[in-house]
Coordinates of C-alpha atoms in Angstrom, one line a residue:
M1 CA -6.2 62.3 -39.1
P2 CA -6.0 63.9 -42.4
K3 CA -4.3 66.9 -43.1
T4 CA -6.2 69.8 -43.6
N5 CA -5.1 73.0 -45.9
K6 CA -6.7 75.5 -43.8
K7 CA -4.7 78.1 -42.1
M8 CA -4.5 78.6 -38.6
P9 CA -5.8 82.3 -37.6
R10 CA -2.5 84.6 -36.5
K11 CA -2.1 85.5 -32.7
R12 CA -2.1 89.0 -32.2
S13 CA 0.5 90.0 -29.7
P14 CA -0.8 93.0 -27.7
L15 CA 2.4 94.1 -27.1
M16 CA 3.3 94.1 -30.6
T17 CA 0.2 96.1 -31.2
A18 CA 1.2 98.6 -28.5
A19 CA 4.7 99.0 -30.0
K20 CA 3.5 99.5 -33.6
A21 CA 0.9 102.3 -32.1
A22 CA 3.7 104.0 -30.2
M23 CA 5.8 103.9 -33.2
L24 CA 3.4 105.5 -35.5
V25 CA 2.8 108.4 -33.2
M26 CA 6.4 109.0 -32.6
T27 CA 6.8 108.8 -36.4
A28 CA 4.1 111.3 -36.9
I29 CA 6.0 113.5 -34.7
W30 CA 9.5 113.5 -35.0
S31 CA 10.0 111.6 -38.2
L32 CA 7.4 113.3 -40.4
F33 CA 6.6 116.6 -38.9
M34 CA 9.8 117.9 -37.1
T35 CA 11.9 116.6 -40.1
S36 CA 9.5 118.0 -42.7
L37 CA 9.2 121.3 -40.8
A38 CA 13.1 121.5 -40.4
G39 CA 13.5 120.9 -44.1
A40 CA 10.7 123.3 -45.4
G41 CA 12.0 125.9 -43.3
L42 CA 15.4 125.8 -44.6
I43 CA 14.0 125.5 -48.2
H44 CA 11.6 128.6 -47.4
N45 CA 14.2 130.7 -46.4
R46 CA 16.7 129.5 -49.5
A47 CA 17.2 133.1 -50.4
S48 CA 19.2 134.3 -47.3
Y49 CA 20.9 130.9 -46.8
G50 CA 22.2 129.7 -50.3
A51 CA 22.0 126.5 -52.5
E52 CA 23.9 124.2 -50.1
I53 CA 21.2 124.8 -47.2
E54 CA 18.2 124.5 -49.6
R55 CA 20.0 120.9 -50.6
T56 CA 20.0 120.1 -46.8
G57 CA 16.5 120.9 -46.6
V58 CA 15.3 119.1 -49.6
L59 CA 17.3 116.1 -48.2
F60 CA 15.5 116.5 -44.8
L61 CA 12.5 116.4 -46.8
V62 CA 13.5 112.8 -48.3
S63 CA 14.4 111.4 -45.0
A64 CA 11.5 112.5 -43.6
G65 CA 9.4 110.4 -46.6
L66 CA 12.1 107.5 -46.2
L67 CA 11.6 107.1 -42.3
T68 CA 7.8 107.7 -42.8
A69 CA 7.5 105.0 -45.2
G70 CA 9.7 102.5 -43.4
A71 CA 7.2 103.0 -40.3
V72 CA 4.0 102.3 -42.4
L73 CA 5.6 99.2 -44.2
C74 CA 6.7 97.6 -40.9
L75 CA 2.6 97.5 -40.1
F76 CA 2.4 94.5 -42.5
R77 CA 3.4 90.9 -41.4
K78 CA 4.7 90.2 -45.0
T79 CA 8.3 89.6 -45.2
L80 CA 9.2 92.1 -48.2
P81 CA 7.4 95.0 -46.6
N82 CA 9.4 94.2 -43.7
V83 CA 12.6 94.0 -45.4
L84 CA 12.0 97.2 -47.3
S85 CA 10.9 98.9 -44.0
L86 CA 14.5 98.1 -42.5
I87 CA 16.1 99.6 -45.7
F88 CA 14.1 102.7 -45.6
S89 CA 14.4 103.3 -42.2
V90 CA 18.0 102.6 -42.2
I91 CA 18.7 104.9 -45.0
G92 CA 16.4 107.6 -44.0
L93 CA 17.9 107.7 -40.3
T94 CA 21.2 107.8 -41.7
L95 CA 20.2 110.9 -44.0
C96 CA 18.5 112.6 -41.3
M97 CA 21.5 112.4 -38.9
V98 CA 23.9 113.6 -41.9
M99 CA 22.0 116.6 -42.4
L100 CA 21.7 117.1 -39.1
Y101 CA 25.1 117.2 -38.6
R102 CA 25.8 119.5 -41.6
I103 CA 23.2 122.1 -40.8
A104 CA 24.3 121.8 -36.8
R105 CA 28.0 122.3 -38.1
H106 CA 26.9 125.2 -40.4
A107 CA 24.9 127.0 -37.6
D108 CA 27.8 127.1 -35.3
L109 CA 30.2 128.2 -38.1
A110 CA 27.8 130.9 -39.2
G111 CA 27.2 132.1 -35.5
W112 CA 23.6 131.5 -35.6
S113 CA 21.6 132.1 -32.6
D114 CA 18.2 132.5 -31.0
K115 CA 17.8 136.3 -31.0
Y116 CA 16.0 136.2 -27.4
T117 CA 18.0 134.0 -25.5
M118 CA 21.3 134.1 -27.6
E119 CA 21.1 130.2 -27.4
P120 CA 22.9 128.5 -30.4
I121 CA 20.5 127.4 -33.0
S122 CA 22.5 124.1 -33.6
G123 CA 21.1 122.9 -30.1
M124 CA 17.6 123.7 -31.1
Y125 CA 18.2 121.8 -34.3
K126 CA 19.6 118.8 -32.0
R127 CA 16.8 118.9 -29.3
R128 CA 14.1 118.8 -32.5
L129 CA 15.6 116.4 -34.6
L130 CA 17.7 113.7 -32.4
P131 CA 14.5 112.2 -31.1
V132 CA 14.0 110.6 -34.5
I133 CA 16.3 107.8 -33.7
L134 CA 13.4 106.4 -31.4
P135 CA 10.8 105.8 -33.8
A136 CA 13.6 104.7 -36.3
G137 CA 15.1 102.1 -33.9
L138 CA 11.2 100.5 -33.0
T139 CA 10.6 100.6 -36.6
L140 CA 13.8 98.6 -37.0
V141 CA 12.9 96.4 -34.0
I142 CA 9.5 95.6 -35.0
A143 CA 10.4 94.6 -38.5
A144 CA 13.5 92.4 -37.6
V145 CA 10.8 90.6 -35.2
Q146 CA 8.3 90.2 -37.8
I147 CA 10.8 88.8 -40.3
F148 CA 12.3 86.5 -38.2
S149 CA 9.1 85.1 -36.4
Y150 CA 7.8 81.8 -36.3
E151 CA 5.1 82.4 -38.4
A152 CA 6.8 83.9 -41.1
A153 CA 9.3 81.0 -41.2
E154 CA 6.4 78.8 -41.5
E155 CA 5.2 80.9 -44.5
R156 CA 8.5 80.6 -46.1
R157 CA 8.8 77.1 -45.8
E158 CA 4.9 76.4 -47.1
R159 CA 5.9 78.5 -50.0
R160 CA 9.0 76.5 -50.5
R161 CA 7.0 73.3 -50.6
R162 CA 4.6 74.2 -52.9
R163 CA 7.2 75.4 -55.4
E164 CA 8.9 72.0 -55.0
E165 CA 5.8 70.4 -55.6
K166 CA 4.7 72.3 -58.5
K167 CA 8.4 71.6 -60.0
N168 CA 8.3 67.9 -59.2
A169 CA 4.4 67.5 -60.5
P170 CA 4.1 64.9 -63.6
A171 CA 4.0 66.5 -67.1
P172 CA 0.6 66.8 -68.5
P173 CA -0.4 64.0 -71.0
I174 CA 0.6 65.2 -74.8
V175 CA -2.5 63.4 -76.5

């Protein structure tokens, strides 16, 4: 039977589709909006907080951008976007958690509290920003599954085979 060069259609996994949909919703809520709003609030009130807290707000915005970019990039099945997704998500999550630690520590040391309930503001920041771990973790899992999937491995083997064929092809005639 002659070998055909037609690609087989890729199967779409309902579980992977559901995971991607859940990851996008959680990313929109926590990674994008909550983190961006925390950063924007710190920047907006920079006159009363100072330059250090303003930098923390800017870095919250950067982490929100990285986490969102990582989530969007893992929607694709190609290897490069998934590798970038892993990198962006790890850097964004790390940056967000470091900034959360810094702002919570500063809030505790400065005695910031809710004026009605007298609850420490650091608790509010933690409640709103710690759930960022869920969509970032889901992004990492989805990207890793797609990088190490059978289809991706076959695609890499095929590209390698084509490169070898091209490299070992006979030279064109001179005359």
